[in-house]
Amino acid sequence: MIGAIRKPLRYGFELIERPFERVFGPALNPLAQLGALGFFFFWIVAVSGIYLFIFFDTGIEQAYQSVESITNDHWYHAGVMRSLHRYASDLMVVMVATHLLREFAYDHYRGARFFSWLTGLPIIWLLYASGITGYWLVWDKLAQYVAIISSELLDWLPIFGEPIARNFIATGTLTSRFFTLMVFMHIAVPLFLLFLMWVHILRISRPKVNPPRTLALMSLAALIGVSLWNPAVSQGHVDLARAPVEVGLDWFYLPLYPLTDIWGKGAVWAFLGAFSVMIGLMPWLPPLRRAKAAEVTLDHCNGCGRCAEDCPYEAIRMVRRTDALPFPTQAEVNPSLCVSCGICTGSCPSSTPFRRSEELVTGIDLPEYSLKELRERTRETAAALEGPGRVLVFACEHGAGAGGERGVVPVPCVAMVPPSFFDFVLSRKLADGVVVAGCAESACFNRLGVTWTQERFTGARDPYLRARVPRERIKTIWASTLEVARFERERAAFAAEIAALPPPVARKAQPSAPAARTPAPDRVPEGTS
Amino acid sequence: MIAILRAAAQFLIILALFGGVAAFANWPVYRQTPQGTAVIMVTFVHGADRKAACRKLTPAEIAKLPPNMRRTQECPRSRPPLYLELDIDGAPALRATLPPTGIAGDGPSRVYERFVVPAGAHEIAVRMRDTPRSEGYDYERTGRVTLTPDQLMVVDFRAESGEFLFR
């Protein structure tokens, strides 16, 4: 049932994201920066809010007057800040909603990722509480409407003895202290929101909390442009003798308010409760079938820490050595955080298919898809290749390449394949060329698989792809499941290129690239001997 | 040159998206009630008379009580419900039994009801019982009010003076 909703939604996202990726490039694609943009808009709201507070007066009559002065008399600084404050708040809602839908569509909410999903729920509640208390402070007709409907909703709950909404239907019932209270709430709630945003990313390695500078600058410039084009204004002073029956609603923060008239307050609460319960239960509806967590083999672990460095889920940490080997630390896997992506295996210096040892064992490996099994599959798949341009594909199971029928070695993430494997395939002439087929560049299922692979190829990250490996025989194709046709086209073109190349010259062993730090002393890669 | 055009295209897309968000930040306008109508709101908080439900203790019951706790009558903690009626232009608009609030039922009853009526003159009658009697009313008021479009008229009750307020 949930899968039936997720699939078309994912299709929809893919459909939008690929053109965005073409225009913006993978690094600046806003759809791959939703969380970071959410943080960015929060900071804009915070800074503009602090600036506005300098000019805001909390008196019952003065509140509206001070906001009018901000908007009209000081439009060129405080007025622009008001618009920035408001539109950045709206954009934060848009970012949060799109982020939630996208994580759902890409199945990024089950298994080890449940924590970020669950902590996102109170963020939504607090985000709305922050926005609604802000609208209250302006004390215009919209504020009156928000005050009455919010109080009516709260009054529906059997908590308060006297209806709060009675405070907003006649003059003389409100005092200036009420605005002091609202200002306090409008500051305290966002502070708590920020705290929860921090909790939200606690279990994520290298969370993106800042968008790329270019994207941030363009967003800020666009926000200022929109603020000048359509400045945020008040909707007339509160008149408690008149019902606020016609208001320009902020449809991002207040879409449920009209529903209190249509559905009734009980139904709106029921909707909110059902939404919260559903979001809370979703990681287990149904639970993700989790492969066994990565396991460390201490005899092959020299405590180099690359696996802990590369794990996108903070599932590995380096702890004091527990065996007799002369290394200070060893890797330790937290099974509850591990998603079995295999990136740790790809980063381990012991993960080399050249090794002579009979049992191919590495420092950290997936019990259900070991390095040994990967080498066997590589050999078997390569053996079936024919023709002049034999291309072997290492394909991420979440990308376009996974569906290929021939010559494909599927992996949970392309970063699971250590660079030495490509060397192995080409130097042993198992194939004439290698395609590394990952997810779409800006939508890596395992967050950092694409980045790590690229950095390993360019020599920016351990373990490097050795300099001796002919680069013209390796191609990366980053393509989503929607782009199978492009993937096949590029693979065929690459195969034709490979076929036209002269046969590789048999080479002598060369010194290794600066990549490898000292591997475990008792294991010597065959290729370097 | 291509890089500049590309950056311009990126900026224009962001600008268009943000412009759309800004547009929906206060548009379209939402109208809660139809044009040419006003709102009559009945709202007050009032505790029903608890004394009316008191029972006189018999001399035998009084004698059973400890000497320092003897009293002549026993009053239940819970309040009886209020009964409220509102007629607009002679037609019944509200007939409600308002239970007391609180877990023990000892809090005041409360009412908060909204009625949308066409703007213009209206005859309003409001009646309430706050004692356990089954006939008649303890408080009532009738009056003619003229409402302008979108006006909010509140029917309130002041227990201190024991009267309904039209404001």
Tab-separated table of C-alpha atoms in Angstrom, chain B residues 30-166:
chain	number	residue	atom	x	y	z
B	30	TYR	CA	-10.254	33.572	2.291
B	31	ARG	CA	-13.771	34.647	3.224
B	32	GLN	CA	-15.149	32.959	6.291
B	33	THR	CA	-18.794	34.046	5.940
B	34	PRO	CA	-20.871	35.085	2.892
B	35	GLN	CA	-20.983	38.715	1.799
B	36	GLY	CA	-23.647	40.817	3.494
B	37	THR	CA	-23.772	38.772	6.671
B	38	ALA	CA	-22.994	39.466	10.294
B	39	VAL	CA	-22.084	37.214	13.191
B	40	ILE	CA	-23.931	36.783	16.466
B	41	MET	CA	-21.825	35.092	19.070
B	42	VAL	CA	-23.167	33.710	22.314
B	43	THR	CA	-20.371	33.224	24.771
B	44	PHE	CA	-20.021	33.352	28.524
B	45	VAL	CA	-18.796	31.352	31.459
B	46	HIS	CA	-21.159	30.848	34.351
B	47	GLY	CA	-21.448	28.313	37.125
B	48	ALA	CA	-24.941	27.016	37.851
B	49	ASP	CA	-26.293	27.638	41.331
B	50	ARG	CA	-24.957	24.863	43.525
B	51	LYS	CA	-26.972	25.992	46.591
B	52	ALA	CA	-30.242	25.115	44.946
B	53	ALA	CA	-29.297	21.458	45.025
B	54	CYS	CA	-28.560	21.522	48.759
B	55	ARG	CA	-30.427	19.156	51.047
B	56	LYS	CA	-31.310	19.827	54.676
B	57	LEU	CA	-29.931	17.235	57.015
B	58	THR	CA	-32.244	15.571	59.482
B	59	PRO	CA	-31.522	16.015	63.212
B	60	ALA	CA	-30.496	12.355	63.330
B	61	GLU	CA	-27.974	12.857	60.513
B	62	ILE	CA	-26.597	15.968	62.202
B	63	ALA	CA	-26.216	14.092	65.475
B	64	LYS	CA	-24.125	11.397	63.737
B	65	LEU	CA	-21.568	13.954	62.624
B	66	PRO	CA	-18.580	14.812	64.852
B	67	PRO	CA	-19.451	17.831	67.017
B	68	ASN	CA	-16.947	20.086	65.325
B	69	MET	CA	-18.156	19.212	61.810
B	70	ARG	CA	-21.892	19.499	62.270
B	71	ARG	CA	-23.743	21.408	59.568
B	72	THR	CA	-27.380	21.877	58.764
B	73	GLN	CA	-27.320	21.063	55.075
B	74	GLU	CA	-25.346	19.027	52.588
B	75	CYS	CA	-24.428	20.560	49.276
B	76	PRO	CA	-23.062	18.327	46.474
B	77	ARG	CA	-19.730	19.392	45.013
B	78	SER	CA	-20.819	19.088	41.416
B	79	ARG	CA	-22.820	21.810	39.733
B	80	PRO	CA	-26.011	21.194	37.817
B	81	PRO	CA	-25.894	21.969	34.079
B	82	LEU	CA	-27.134	25.269	32.668
B	83	TYR	CA	-29.954	25.368	30.211
B	84	LEU	CA	-29.719	28.039	27.527
B	85	GLU	CA	-32.041	29.121	24.739
B	86	LEU	CA	-31.440	31.620	21.967
B	87	ASP	CA	-34.056	32.736	19.458
B	88	ILE	CA	-33.224	34.869	16.459
B	89	ASP	CA	-36.212	36.515	14.823
B	90	GLY	CA	-38.514	34.215	16.745
B	91	ALA	CA	-36.880	31.060	15.453
B	92	PRO	CA	-34.965	28.821	17.866
B	93	ALA	CA	-31.251	29.114	17.129
B	94	LEU	CA	-29.857	27.372	20.194
B	95	ARG	CA	-31.257	24.967	22.765
B	96	ALA	CA	-28.401	23.697	24.851
B	97	THR	CA	-27.812	21.977	28.135
B	98	LEU	CA	-24.371	23.119	29.209
B	99	PRO	CA	-22.622	20.654	31.497
B	100	PRO	CA	-20.229	21.905	34.157
B	101	THR	CA	-16.530	21.700	33.388
B	102	GLY	CA	-13.912	19.921	35.448
B	103	ILE	CA	-13.295	16.265	36.186
B	104	ALA	CA	-15.514	16.465	39.275
B	105	GLY	CA	-18.115	18.491	37.404
B	106	ASP	CA	-17.637	21.386	39.789
B	107	GLY	CA	-16.398	23.987	37.299
B	108	PRO	CA	-18.501	26.603	35.560
B	109	SER	CA	-20.413	25.820	32.390
B	110	ARG	CA	-19.293	27.571	29.258
B	111	VAL	CA	-20.713	28.381	25.884
B	112	TYR	CA	-19.091	29.666	22.714
B	113	GLU	CA	-21.389	29.534	19.677
B	114	ARG	CA	-21.393	31.527	16.477
B	115	PHE	CA	-24.395	32.266	14.275
B	116	VAL	CA	-24.122	33.842	10.849
B	117	VAL	CA	-27.145	36.002	10.020
B	118	PRO	CA	-27.942	38.441	7.208
B	119	ALA	CA	-26.963	42.004	8.029
B	120	GLY	CA	-29.896	44.148	9.145
B	121	ALA	CA	-32.379	44.251	12.020
B	122	HIS	CA	-32.961	41.169	14.137
B	123	GLU	CA	-35.031	40.284	17.170
B	124	ILE	CA	-32.938	38.439	19.705
B	125	ALA	CA	-34.189	36.564	22.740
B	126	VAL	CA	-31.958	34.735	25.174
B	127	ARG	CA	-33.050	32.748	28.216
B	128	MET	CA	-31.191	30.716	30.807
B	129	ARG	CA	-31.842	28.465	33.784
B	130	ASP	CA	-29.045	27.969	36.290
B	131	THR	CA	-31.087	26.192	38.959
B	132	PRO	CA	-32.504	22.655	38.884
B	133	ARG	CA	-36.005	23.942	38.093
B	134	SER	CA	-37.640	22.456	35.038
B	135	GLU	CA	-40.007	25.294	34.188
B	136	GLY	CA	-39.351	28.971	33.586
B	137	TYR	CA	-36.049	30.823	33.400
B	138	ASP	CA	-33.750	32.499	35.881
B	139	TYR	CA	-32.474	35.095	33.413
B	140	GLU	CA	-33.775	36.357	30.115
B	141	ARG	CA	-33.455	39.278	27.782
B	142	THR	CA	-34.971	40.228	24.462
B	143	GLY	CA	-33.922	43.053	22.217
B	144	ARG	CA	-33.818	44.332	18.671
B	145	VAL	CA	-30.391	44.858	17.130
B	146	THR	CA	-29.330	46.211	13.755
B	147	LEU	CA	-26.203	44.601	12.414
B	148	THR	CA	-23.974	45.962	9.674
B	149	PRO	CA	-22.151	43.558	7.304
B	150	ASP	CA	-19.296	41.671	9.024
B	151	GLN	CA	-20.306	43.039	12.413
B	152	LEU	CA	-19.632	40.806	15.383
B	153	MET	CA	-22.332	41.053	18.039
B	154	VAL	CA	-21.662	39.289	21.304
B	155	VAL	CA	-24.313	38.010	23.699
B	156	ASP	CA	-22.542	37.844	27.039
B	157	PHE	CA	-23.695	37.205	30.599
B	158	ARG	CA	-22.569	38.971	33.732
B	159	ALA	CA	-23.199	36.886	36.815
B	160	GLU	CA	-22.473	39.819	39.148
B	161	SER	CA	-25.396	41.837	37.838
B	162	GLY	CA	-27.322	38.787	36.708
B	163	GLU	CA	-28.033	40.118	33.235
B	164	PHE	CA	-27.353	39.365	29.615
B	165	LEU	CA	-25.318	41.916	27.666
B	166	PHE	CA	-25.726	42.638	23.964
